[in-house]
CSV table of C-alpha atoms in Angstrom, one decimal:
chain,number,residue,atom,x,y,z
A,19,MET,CA,-20.8,23.3,3.6
A,20,ARG,CA,-18.3,21.1,2.1
A,21,PRO,CA,-14.4,21.8,3.1
A,22,LEU,CA,-11.4,21.5,0.8
A,23,CYS,CA,-9.6,18.4,1.6
A,24,SER,CA,-7.1,18.6,4.4
A,25,THR,CA,-4.9,16.9,6.3
A,26,THR,CA,-7.5,15.8,8.6
A,27,LEU,CA,-9.4,14.7,5.5
A,28,GLN,CA,-7.1,13.0,3.4
A,29,LEU,CA,-9.0,11.0,0.5
A,30,SER,CA,-8.5,8.1,-1.6
A,31,LEU,CA,-8.4,7.4,-5.1
A,32,LEU,CA,-9.8,4.8,-7.0
A,33,ALA,CA,-10.2,4.2,-11.0
A,34,ALA,CA,-13.0,2.0,-12.1
A,35,ALA,CA,-13.2,2.5,-15.7
A,36,GLY,CA,-13.0,0.0,-18.6
A,37,LEU,CA,-13.7,-3.5,-19.4
A,38,MET,CA,-14.9,-6.2,-17.2
A,39,VAL,CA,-11.6,-8.6,-16.1
A,40,SER,CA,-11.9,-12.0,-15.1
A,41,MET,CA,-9.4,-12.9,-12.3
A,42,PRO,CA,-9.1,-16.2,-10.6
A,43,ALA,CA,-10.3,-16.1,-6.9
A,44,LEU,CA,-7.5,-16.9,-4.5
A,45,ALA,CA,-7.7,-18.4,-1.0
A,46,GLY,CA,-8.1,-15.8,1.3
A,47,LYS,CA,-8.1,-12.3,2.4
A,48,LEU,CA,-5.3,-9.4,2.3
A,49,LEU,CA,-4.9,-6.3,4.5
A,50,LEU,CA,-2.8,-3.9,2.9
A,51,SER,CA,-1.8,-1.0,5.1
A,52,GLY,CA,0.0,2.2,3.5
A,53,GLY,CA,2.1,2.7,6.5
A,54,ALA,CA,2.5,5.4,9.6
A,55,TYR,CA,-0.5,3.9,11.2
A,56,ASP,CA,-1.9,5.4,14.4
A,57,ASP,CA,-1.4,2.8,17.1
A,58,ALA,CA,-4.9,4.0,18.2
A,59,ASN,CA,-6.4,3.0,14.6
A,60,THR,CA,-9.2,0.7,15.8
A,61,ASP,CA,-10.9,1.0,12.4
A,62,LEU,CA,-7.8,-0.5,10.9
A,63,PHE,CA,-6.8,-3.2,13.5
A,64,VAL,CA,-10.5,-4.2,14.9
A,65,ASN,CA,-13.1,-3.3,12.2
A,66,GLY,CA,-11.0,-4.3,9.2
A,67,LEU,CA,-8.1,-7.0,10.4
A,68,ARG,CA,-9.5,-8.7,13.3
A,69,LYS,CA,-12.8,-8.8,12.0
A,70,ALA,CA,-11.6,-10.4,8.8
A,71,THR,CA,-10.1,-13.2,11.0
A,72,GLY,CA,-13.5,-14.7,11.7
A,73,ARG,CA,-12.3,-14.6,15.2
A,74,ASP,CA,-13.5,-11.6,16.2
A,75,SER,CA,-15.5,-12.2,19.7
A,76,ALA,CA,-18.1,-9.9,21.1
A,77,PHE,CA,-15.6,-8.7,23.6
A,78,VAL,CA,-14.3,-5.0,23.1
A,79,PRO,CA,-10.5,-5.0,24.2
A,80,ASN,CA,-9.2,-2.1,26.0
A,81,ILE,CA,-6.9,-0.3,24.2
A,82,ASN,CA,-5.0,1.1,27.3
A,83,SER,CA,-4.3,-2.8,27.9
A,84,THR,CA,-1.3,-4.8,26.8
A,85,SER,CA,-2.8,-8.2,28.1
A,86,ASN,CA,-6.3,-8.5,26.5
A,87,CYS,CA,-5.7,-11.9,25.3
A,88,GLY,CA,-4.0,-15.0,26.5
A,89,THR,CA,-0.7,-16.3,24.9
A,90,ASP,CA,-1.6,-20.2,24.5
A,91,TRP,CA,-2.6,-20.4,21.3
A,92,THR,CA,-4.7,-23.9,21.9
A,93,THR,CA,-6.9,-22.0,24.4
A,94,THR,CA,-7.0,-18.3,23.5
A,95,ALA,CA,-10.2,-17.2,21.9
A,96,CYS,CA,-8.4,-14.1,20.3
A,97,PRO,CA,-7.2,-14.3,16.9
A,98,ARG,CA,-3.8,-15.8,16.8
A,99,ILE,CA,-1.4,-13.2,14.8
A,100,ALA,CA,2.0,-14.4,13.5
A,101,VAL,CA,4.4,-11.2,13.2
A,102,VAL,CA,7.1,-11.1,10.7
A,103,THR,CA,9.7,-8.5,11.0
A,104,ALA,CA,12.1,-9.7,8.7
A,105,ALA,CA,11.8,-6.1,7.0
A,106,LYS,CA,14.1,-4.8,10.0
A,107,ASP,CA,18.1,-5.2,9.9
A,108,SER,CA,18.8,-8.4,11.7
A,109,TYR,CA,16.7,-10.9,14.2
A,110,ALA,CA,17.9,-8.6,17.0
A,111,THR,CA,16.4,-5.5,15.8
A,112,GLY,CA,13.4,-7.6,14.9
A,113,LEU,CA,13.1,-9.0,18.4
A,114,ASP,CA,13.5,-5.7,20.1
A,115,ALA,CA,10.4,-4.0,17.4
A,116,PHE,CA,8.3,-7.0,18.8
A,117,ASN,CA,8.8,-6.8,22.5
A,118,ASN,CA,9.7,-3.0,23.2
A,119,ASP,CA,7.5,0.1,22.5
A,120,ILE,CA,9.3,3.2,22.0
A,121,PRO,CA,9.0,5.4,24.6
A,122,ALA,CA,7.4,9.2,24.0
A,123,SER,CA,9.8,11.6,23.1
A,124,GLY,CA,9.1,15.5,22.5
A,125,THR,CA,6.1,15.7,20.3
A,126,SER,CA,6.1,12.3,19.5
A,127,PRO,CA,3.9,9.8,21.6
A,128,LEU,CA,4.7,6.4,22.7
A,129,LYS,CA,4.9,3.9,19.7
A,130,ARG,CA,3.8,0.3,20.6
A,131,GLY,CA,6.1,-2.6,19.9
A,132,TYR,CA,4.3,-5.3,17.8
A,133,TYR,CA,3.2,-7.3,20.9
A,134,ASN,CA,1.7,-4.7,22.9
A,135,LEU,CA,0.1,-3.1,19.7
A,136,PHE,CA,-2.0,-6.3,18.7
A,137,GLN,CA,-2.7,-7.2,22.7
A,138,THR,CA,-4.2,-3.7,22.5
A,139,HIS,CA,-6.6,-4.6,19.8
A,140,GLY,CA,-7.7,-8.0,21.1
A,141,PHE,CA,-5.1,-10.0,19.1
A,142,SER,CA,-2.8,-12.9,20.6
A,143,PRO,CA,0.7,-12.3,19.0
A,144,LYS,CA,3.7,-14.6,18.5
A,145,PHE,CA,6.9,-13.7,16.9
A,146,ILE,CA,8.6,-15.1,13.8
A,147,THR,CA,12.4,-15.4,13.9
A,148,ALA,CA,13.5,-15.4,10.3
A,149,HIS,CA,15.6,-12.5,9.1
A,150,VAL,CA,18.2,-11.5,7.0
A,151,ASP,CA,21.0,-12.8,9.1
A,152,ASN,CA,19.6,-16.3,10.0
A,153,TYR,CA,17.4,-17.1,7.2
A,154,GLY,CA,19.4,-20.3,6.4
A,155,VAL,CA,18.2,-21.9,9.4
A,156,HIS,CA,15.1,-20.1,10.7
A,157,ALA,CA,13.6,-20.1,7.0
A,158,SER,CA,14.4,-24.2,6.7
A,159,ALA,CA,11.9,-26.5,7.1
A,160,SER,CA,14.8,-29.2,7.9
A,161,THR,CA,15.8,-27.1,11.3
A,162,PRO,CA,14.3,-27.1,14.7
A,163,GLU,CA,13.7,-23.0,14.6
A,164,GLY,CA,12.5,-23.2,11.0
A,165,GLN,CA,10.3,-25.8,12.2
A,166,ALA,CA,9.0,-23.8,15.1
A,167,ASN,CA,8.3,-20.7,12.8
A,168,ILE,CA,6.5,-23.0,10.4
A,169,ALA,CA,4.3,-24.5,13.4
A,170,LEU,CA,3.2,-20.9,14.2
A,171,LEU,CA,2.1,-20.2,10.4
A,172,GLN,CA,0.0,-23.2,10.3
A,173,GLN,CA,-1.8,-22.1,13.4
A,174,ALA,CA,-2.1,-18.5,12.7
A,175,ASP,CA,-5.3,-16.6,11.9
A,176,ALA,CA,-3.5,-13.6,10.4
A,177,VAL,CA,0.4,-13.1,9.8
A,178,TRP,CA,1.6,-9.3,9.8
A,179,PHE,CA,4.6,-8.5,7.8
A,180,ALA,CA,5.8,-5.3,9.5
A,181,GLY,CA,7.3,-2.7,7.8
A,182,GLY,CA,11.1,-1.8,7.0
A,183,ASP,CA,12.9,-2.7,4.0
A,184,GLN,CA,10.8,-4.8,1.6
A,185,ALA,CA,13.9,-6.5,-0.1
A,186,LYS,CA,15.0,-8.1,3.3
A,187,ILE,CA,11.8,-9.8,3.5
A,188,ILE,CA,12.3,-11.2,0.2
A,189,ARG,CA,15.6,-12.0,0.7
A,190,THR,CA,14.6,-14.1,4.0
A,191,PHE,CA,11.7,-16.0,2.3
A,192,LEU,CA,13.2,-16.5,-1.0
A,193,THR,CA,16.3,-18.7,-2.0
A,194,ASP,CA,19.1,-17.2,-4.5
A,195,THR,CA,16.8,-18.7,-7.4
A,196,GLY,CA,13.4,-16.8,-6.1
A,197,ALA,CA,12.2,-20.2,-5.2
A,198,ASP,CA,10.1,-20.5,-2.1
A,199,SER,CA,12.2,-21.5,1.3
A,200,GLY,CA,10.5,-24.0,3.4
A,201,LEU,CA,9.0,-21.2,5.5
A,202,ALA,CA,7.7,-19.5,2.3
A,203,ALA,CA,6.3,-23.0,0.8
A,204,ALA,CA,4.6,-23.5,4.4
A,205,LEU,CA,3.2,-20.1,4.4
A,206,ARG,CA,2.1,-20.5,0.4
A,207,ALA,CA,0.1,-24.0,1.7
A,208,ARG,CA,-1.5,-22.8,4.5
A,209,TRP,CA,-2.9,-19.9,2.5
A,210,SER,CA,-4.1,-22.3,-0.6
A,211,ASN,CA,-5.6,-24.9,1.4
A,212,GLY,CA,-7.0,-22.9,4.5
A,213,ASN,CA,-10.6,-22.3,2.9
A,214,GLY,CA,-10.0,-18.4,3.4
A,215,ASN,CA,-9.2,-18.6,7.1
A,216,LEU,CA,-5.9,-16.7,6.8
A,217,VAL,CA,-5.4,-13.1,6.6
A,218,MET,CA,-2.3,-12.1,4.9
A,219,ALA,CA,-1.3,-8.3,6.1
A,220,GLY,CA,1.5,-6.2,5.1
A,221,ASP,CA,2.5,-2.6,6.7
A,222,SER,CA,4.4,-0.5,4.2
A,223,ALA,CA,7.2,-3.1,3.2
A,224,GLY,CA,5.4,-5.6,4.4
A,225,ASN,CA,2.7,-4.4,1.8
A,226,HIS,CA,4.7,-4.4,-1.1
A,227,ALA,CA,6.1,-7.9,-0.5
A,228,LEU,CA,2.8,-9.4,-0.9
A,229,ASN,CA,2.6,-8.2,-4.6
A,230,VAL,CA,3.8,-10.9,-7.2
A,231,THR,CA,6.4,-8.3,-8.5
A,232,MET,CA,7.3,-5.3,-6.1
A,233,HIS,CA,8.8,-2.0,-7.3
A,234,ALA,CA,11.2,0.0,-4.5
A,235,SER,CA,12.9,3.2,-4.5
A,236,GLY,CA,12.6,6.7,-6.5
A,237,VAL,CA,9.9,9.6,-6.8
A,238,SER,CA,7.0,10.1,-8.8
A,239,TYR,CA,8.9,12.3,-11.5
A,240,GLY,CA,11.9,10.2,-11.7
A,241,TYR,CA,9.7,7.4,-12.8
A,242,LEU,CA,8.0,9.5,-15.6
A,243,TYR,CA,11.6,11.3,-16.6
A,244,TYR,CA,13.2,7.7,-17.0
A,245,GLY,CA,10.4,6.5,-19.0
A,246,ALA,CA,8.7,4.0,-16.7
A,247,ASP,CA,11.9,1.6,-17.2
A,248,LEU,CA,12.6,0.1,-14.0
A,249,PRO,CA,15.3,-2.4,-14.1
A,250,ASP,CA,14.5,-6.1,-12.6
A,251,LYS,CA,16.6,-7.3,-9.4
A,252,SER,CA,17.1,-10.6,-8.4
A,253,VAL,CA,16.9,-11.8,-4.9
A,254,THR,CA,20.8,-12.0,-4.5
A,255,GLN,CA,20.6,-8.3,-5.2
A,256,TRP,CA,18.4,-7.4,-2.5
A,257,GLN,CA,21.2,-4.7,-0.9
A,258,SER,CA,20.5,-2.6,-4.1
A,259,LEU,CA,16.9,-2.7,-5.0
A,260,MET,CA,17.4,0.6,-7.1
A,261,ASP,CA,18.3,1.5,-10.4
A,262,THR,CA,21.9,1.3,-10.4
A,263,ARG,CA,22.6,1.3,-14.1
A,264,ASP,CA,24.8,4.7,-13.7
A,265,GLY,CA,26.0,3.4,-10.4
A,266,THR,CA,24.7,3.8,-6.7
A,267,THR,CA,24.9,7.2,-6.3
A,268,ALA,CA,23.9,8.7,-9.9
A,269,LEU,CA,20.6,10.7,-10.5
A,270,ARG,CA,19.2,7.6,-11.9
A,271,ALA,CA,19.8,5.6,-8.5
A,272,LEU,CA,18.2,8.1,-6.4
A,273,GLU,CA,15.3,8.8,-8.6
A,274,ASN,CA,14.1,6.0,-10.7
A,275,GLY,CA,13.2,2.7,-9.2
A,276,ALA,CA,13.6,-1.1,-9.6
A,277,THR,CA,11.4,-4.3,-9.2
A,278,MET,CA,11.9,-7.5,-7.6
A,279,LYS,CA,10.1,-10.7,-7.4
A,280,ALA,CA,7.8,-10.6,-4.2
A,281,LEU,CA,5.7,-13.5,-2.3
A,282,GLY,CA,2.8,-13.1,-4.5
A,283,PHE,CA,-0.3,-13.2,-2.4
A,284,LEU,CA,-2.1,-10.2,-4.3
A,285,PRO,CA,-3.5,-11.1,-7.3
A,286,ALA,CA,-1.3,-10.7,-10.4
A,287,GLY,CA,-3.9,-8.0,-12.2
A,288,ILE,CA,-3.3,-5.6,-9.1
A,289,LEU,CA,-0.1,-3.9,-8.2
A,290,SER,CA,-0.1,-2.2,-4.6
A,291,ASP,CA,2.0,1.3,-3.4
A,292,THR,CA,2.4,2.8,0.0
A,293,HIS,CA,2.7,6.2,1.7
A,294,PHE,CA,0.4,7.3,-1.2
A,295,ASP,CA,-0.5,10.8,-0.7
A,296,SER,CA,0.5,11.8,2.9
A,297,ARG,CA,3.9,12.3,2.6
A,298,SER,CA,4.4,12.7,-1.3
A,299,GLY,CA,2.0,12.3,-4.4
A,300,ARG,CA,3.1,8.9,-5.8
A,301,LEU,CA,0.3,8.6,-8.5
A,302,GLY,CA,3.1,9.2,-11.2
A,303,ARG,CA,5.2,6.5,-9.8
A,304,LEU,CA,2.4,4.0,-9.7
A,305,ALA,CA,1.1,4.7,-13.2
A,306,ALA,CA,4.9,4.0,-14.4
A,307,ALA,CA,5.3,0.9,-12.4
A,308,LEU,CA,1.8,-0.4,-13.8
A,309,ARG,CA,3.3,0.4,-17.2
A,310,ASP,CA,6.6,-1.1,-16.6
A,311,LEU,CA,5.2,-4.5,-15.1
A,312,SER,CA,2.2,-4.3,-17.8
A,313,VAL,CA,-0.4,-4.4,-14.8
A,314,GLN,CA,-3.6,-3.0,-15.1
A,315,GLN,CA,-5.0,-1.8,-12.0
A,316,GLY,CA,-2.9,-0.3,-9.1
A,317,PHE,CA,-4.0,0.2,-5.4
A,318,GLY,CA,-2.1,3.3,-3.6
A,319,VAL,CA,-2.8,3.0,0.1
A,320,ASP,CA,-2.2,6.1,2.0
A,321,GLU,CA,-0.6,6.6,5.2
A,322,ASN,CA,-3.1,5.6,8.2
A,323,THR,CA,-5.2,3.6,6.3
A,324,ALA,CA,-5.8,0.1,4.8
A,325,VAL,CA,-7.4,-1.7,2.3
A,326,LEU,CA,-8.7,-5.3,2.8
A,327,VAL,CA,-8.7,-7.4,-0.5
A,328,ASP,CA,-11.3,-10.3,-0.4
A,329,THR,CA,-10.0,-12.6,-3.2
A,330,ALA,CA,-13.1,-14.8,-3.4
A,331,ALA,CA,-15.4,-11.8,-3.7
A,332,GLN,CA,-12.9,-9.6,-5.7
A,333,THR,CA,-13.6,-6.9,-3.6
A,334,ALA,CA,-11.3,-4.3,-1.8
A,335,THR,CA,-12.8,-2.2,1.0
A,336,VAL,CA,-11.0,0.7,2.7
A,337,TYR,CA,-10.7,1.1,6.4
A,338,GLY,CA,-8.7,4.0,8.4
A,339,ALA,CA,-8.0,7.7,8.3
A,340,ASN,CA,-7.2,8.1,4.8
A,341,THR,CA,-7.6,7.0,1.3
A,342,LEU,CA,-7.0,4.7,-1.4
A,343,THR,CA,-6.0,5.5,-4.7
A,344,ILE,CA,-7.0,3.1,-7.8
A,345,VAL,CA,-5.4,3.3,-11.2
A,346,ASP,CA,-6.9,1.5,-14.0
A,347,THR,CA,-4.9,1.8,-17.3
A,348,ALA,CA,-7.0,-0.4,-19.3
A,349,ASN,CA,-8.3,2.1,-21.9
A,350,ALA,CA,-5.0,4.3,-21.5
A,351,SER,CA,-2.8,4.9,-24.6
A,352,VAL,CA,0.8,5.8,-24.0
A,353,GLN,CA,2.0,8.7,-26.0
A,354,THR,CA,5.4,9.3,-27.7
A,355,GLY,CA,7.9,11.4,-26.1
A,356,THR,CA,11.2,11.6,-23.9
A,357,TYR,CA,9.7,10.8,-20.8
A,358,TYR,CA,6.7,8.7,-20.1
A,359,LYS,CA,3.2,10.1,-21.4
A,360,VAL,CA,0.3,8.5,-21.1
A,361,ASN,CA,-3.8,9.7,-21.8
A,362,GLY,CA,-6.8,8.0,-20.3
A,363,LEU,CA,-6.1,6.9,-16.9
A,364,ARG,CA,-9.2,6.2,-15.0
A,365,VAL,CA,-8.1,7.3,-11.2
A,366,SER,CA,-10.7,7.1,-8.4
A,367,LEU,CA,-10.7,8.1,-4.7
A,368,LEU,CA,-11.9,5.6,-1.7
A,369,THR,CA,-12.3,6.6,1.7
A,370,ARG,CA,-13.5,4.8,5.1
A,371,GLY,CA,-16.2,2.3,4.2
A,372,ASP,CA,-16.1,2.8,0.4
A,373,ARG,CA,-15.5,-0.7,-1.7
A,374,TYR,CA,-14.3,-1.3,-5.2
A,375,ASN,CA,-15.1,-4.6,-7.0
A,376,TYR,CA,-11.5,-5.2,-8.9
A,377,ALA,CA,-13.4,-7.7,-11.6
A,378,SER,CA,-16.2,-5.3,-12.5
A,379,LYS,CA,-14.4,-2.1,-11.4
A,380,ALA,CA,-17.7,-0.9,-9.9
A,381,VAL,CA,-17.4,1.6,-6.9
A,382,THR,CA,-19.8,1.3,-3.9
A,383,SER,CA,-20.1,4.1,-1.6
A,384,SER,CA,-22.6,5.0,1.3
A,385,LYS,CA,-22.1,8.9,0.6
A,386,SER,CA,-24.3,11.0,-1.1
A,387,ALA,CA,-24.0,11.7,-5.0
A,388,ILE,CA,-22.8,15.4,-5.3
A,389,GLY,CA,-25.5,17.5,-6.9
A,390,SER,CA,-24.8,21.4,-7.4
A,391,PRO,CA,-20.9,22.0,-7.1
A,392,TYR,CA,-19.6,23.6,-4.3
A,393,TYR,CA,-16.6,25.4,-5.7
A,394,SER,CA,-17.2,27.6,-8.6
A,395,SER,CA,-13.5,27.8,-9.6
A,396,TYR,CA,-10.7,25.1,-10.7
A,397,PHE,CA,-7.9,23.8,-8.4
A,398,ASP,CA,-4.6,23.7,-10.4
A,399,SER,CA,-1.7,22.5,-8.3
A,400,GLY,CA,2.0,24.0,-8.9
A,401,ASP,CA,3.4,21.1,-7.3
A,402,ILE,CA,1.1,17.9,-7.8
A,403,PHE,CA,3.3,15.4,-6.2
A,404,ALA,CA,3.4,17.4,-3.2
A,405,ALA,CA,1.7,15.8,-0.3
A,406,LEU,CA,-2.0,16.1,-0.6
A,407,GLN,CA,-2.2,17.7,-4.1
A,408,THR,CA,-3.3,14.7,-5.8
A,409,SER,CA,-6.6,14.0,-3.5
A,410,GLN,CA,-7.4,17.8,-3.8
A,411,SER,CA,-7.1,17.9,-7.4
A,412,LEU,CA,-9.8,15.0,-7.6
A,413,THR,CA,-12.0,15.9,-4.9
A,414,HIS,CA,-12.3,19.2,-6.0
A,415,LEU,CA,-12.9,18.3,-9.6
A,416,VAL,CA,-16.2,16.5,-8.5
A,417,ASP,CA,-17.5,19.4,-6.7
A,418,GLN,CA,-16.4,22.4,-8.9
A,419,THR,CA,-18.3,24.2,-11.8
A,420,PRO,CA,-15.0,24.0,-14.0
A,421,THR,CA,-14.5,20.3,-15.8
A,422,THR,CA,-10.6,20.2,-15.7
A,423,ASN,CA,-7.9,21.0,-13.1
A,424,VAL,CA,-3.9,20.8,-14.0
A,425,GLY,CA,-1.1,19.8,-12.0
A,426,THR,CA,2.3,20.6,-12.8
A,427,ALA,CA,5.3,18.6,-11.4
A,428,PRO,CA,8.3,20.8,-11.2
A,429,VAL,CA,11.8,19.7,-12.1
A,430,PRO,CA,13.1,18.3,-8.6
A,431,SER,CA,15.7,20.3,-7.0
A,432,TYR,CA,18.0,19.3,-4.1
A,433,SER,CA,20.7,21.1,-2.1
A,434,THR,CA,23.0,18.1,-2.2
A,435,GLY,CA,24.0,15.5,-4.7
A,436,PRO,CA,23.1,14.8,-8.6
A,437,SER,CA,20.7,17.3,-10.3
A,438,TYR,CA,18.6,17.1,-13.2
A,439,PRO,CA,19.8,18.6,-16.5
A,440,SER,CA,19.0,22.0,-17.5
A,441,GLY,CA,16.4,20.6,-20.4
A,442,ALA,CA,14.4,18.5,-18.1
A,443,PRO,CA,10.8,19.0,-18.8
A,444,THR,CA,7.7,20.2,-16.6
A,445,ILE,CA,5.5,17.4,-16.3
A,446,LYS,CA,2.1,18.0,-16.3
A,447,LEU,CA,-1.1,15.9,-15.2
A,448,ARG,CA,-4.8,16.6,-16.7
A,449,PHE,CA,-7.7,16.0,-14.2
A,450,THR,CA,-10.8,15.8,-16.0
A,451,ARG,CA,-14.8,15.1,-15.2
A,452,ASP,CA,-16.5,13.6,-18.1
A,453,ALA,CA,-19.8,11.7,-18.3
A,454,SER,CA,-17.8,8.5,-16.7
A,455,THR,CA,-17.0,10.3,-13.6
A,456,LYS,CA,-18.9,10.7,-10.6
A,457,GLY,CA,-18.7,11.9,-7.0
A,458,TYR,CA,-19.8,11.6,-3.6
A,459,TYR,CA,-19.7,13.4,-0.2
A,460,SER,CA,-20.5,13.0,3.7
A,461,GLY,CA,-19.2,13.9,6.9
A,462,GLY,CA,-16.4,15.3,5.6
A,463,ARG,CA,-15.0,12.7,3.2
A,464,TYR,CA,-15.4,12.3,-0.4
A,465,THR,CA,-15.4,9.8,-2.8
A,466,VAL,CA,-14.3,10.1,-6.5
A,467,GLU,CA,-15.3,7.7,-9.2
A,468,LYS,CA,-13.7,7.4,-12.5
A,469,ALA,CA,-11.9,10.5,-13.0
A,470,LYS,CA,-9.9,10.5,-16.5
A,471,VAL,CA,-6.4,11.6,-15.9
A,472,ASP,CA,-3.9,12.4,-18.6
A,473,ILE,CA,0.1,12.6,-18.0
A,474,TYR,CA,2.0,15.0,-20.4
């Protein structure tokens, strides 16, 4: 019996329709994590990240040990990982996050500091010291501190950009003009000349920072309501990465978003987003950001999940517990209206082990093709941007008799702060199964290929 998608079966979405796209191969691999990972997620950290480095030895690390690997990078057999905590508030905060665990409290389990986290999964970790309060010295190629950081990046097999505030990463690594600092230049040179031997990894904010241009703040309804119109911020405006055109406390600042130049390691034809479906539905946010930035394909990575992007093979492979959502706008048409409306998005949902070729837009899954529908009725969501509603709408669509589901996005209402005007629209999303749509299922997980989505 096929169960309805639930928290333990969270799914992933991937749009694979449209024309062939030619994208230049880059220099290496990227692991994009959606945030809120489980420390014991060995599929993400071992099968995904560690194996991607090419230094994944036969030994199986003891997940309960924080001393699996030697700390001398000239002799260790473990993959060497440089941990960047520049998304944190300061050097002191970042160093604390690297060195110290967060003890268990109440229902919250112990959370590993980055040193212990990576040791448990068979890495040898070292700390990059550059942060927003010291980047003038620690991101410079002409200081001992900066040179020490550069030396680590030149030796590392993987670089992990931790979560926090993505604008702080950019402030740390780029100059006021948006040019590379000495530290960023060294990282880019290593990436370009490393013959594919460096894995660039980012979790949550660190994921966003790997885009060519990143988007931040806001919610799906707000991005649509304000017409997919996001102001671009300079590096020097990093402390207000939001839409402040009406002021910092206005509705637009809270609900809409903004963009900023990022580090640019992800291919330019892809835009990544995080925390995609477990916390709240970000399909509207990603679709609008794609429109604003004129990018064709979006990767929405869910929590406790990662996608390994191989820029040489032009593939994206899913690891972890939940889902990857891919949105393809190639054949979509924007409709006139007071908010952002669009017809003909192609959206796919991928789960662990699935692969997507972002050049051919082909989905590969080992799951069984769905034959006879399991559900006789449709699944219409009354709050499509609530947690898991997008993935349930998609997975139900390929396993039901009706060919359409409709999701409603009610006007957000808050007990405090600014409110939407009384005439704000109720936005709807229509999910359609047509001749291009395919569904697969096995072991409690779905794959959805090329569902048609309209926002109206």
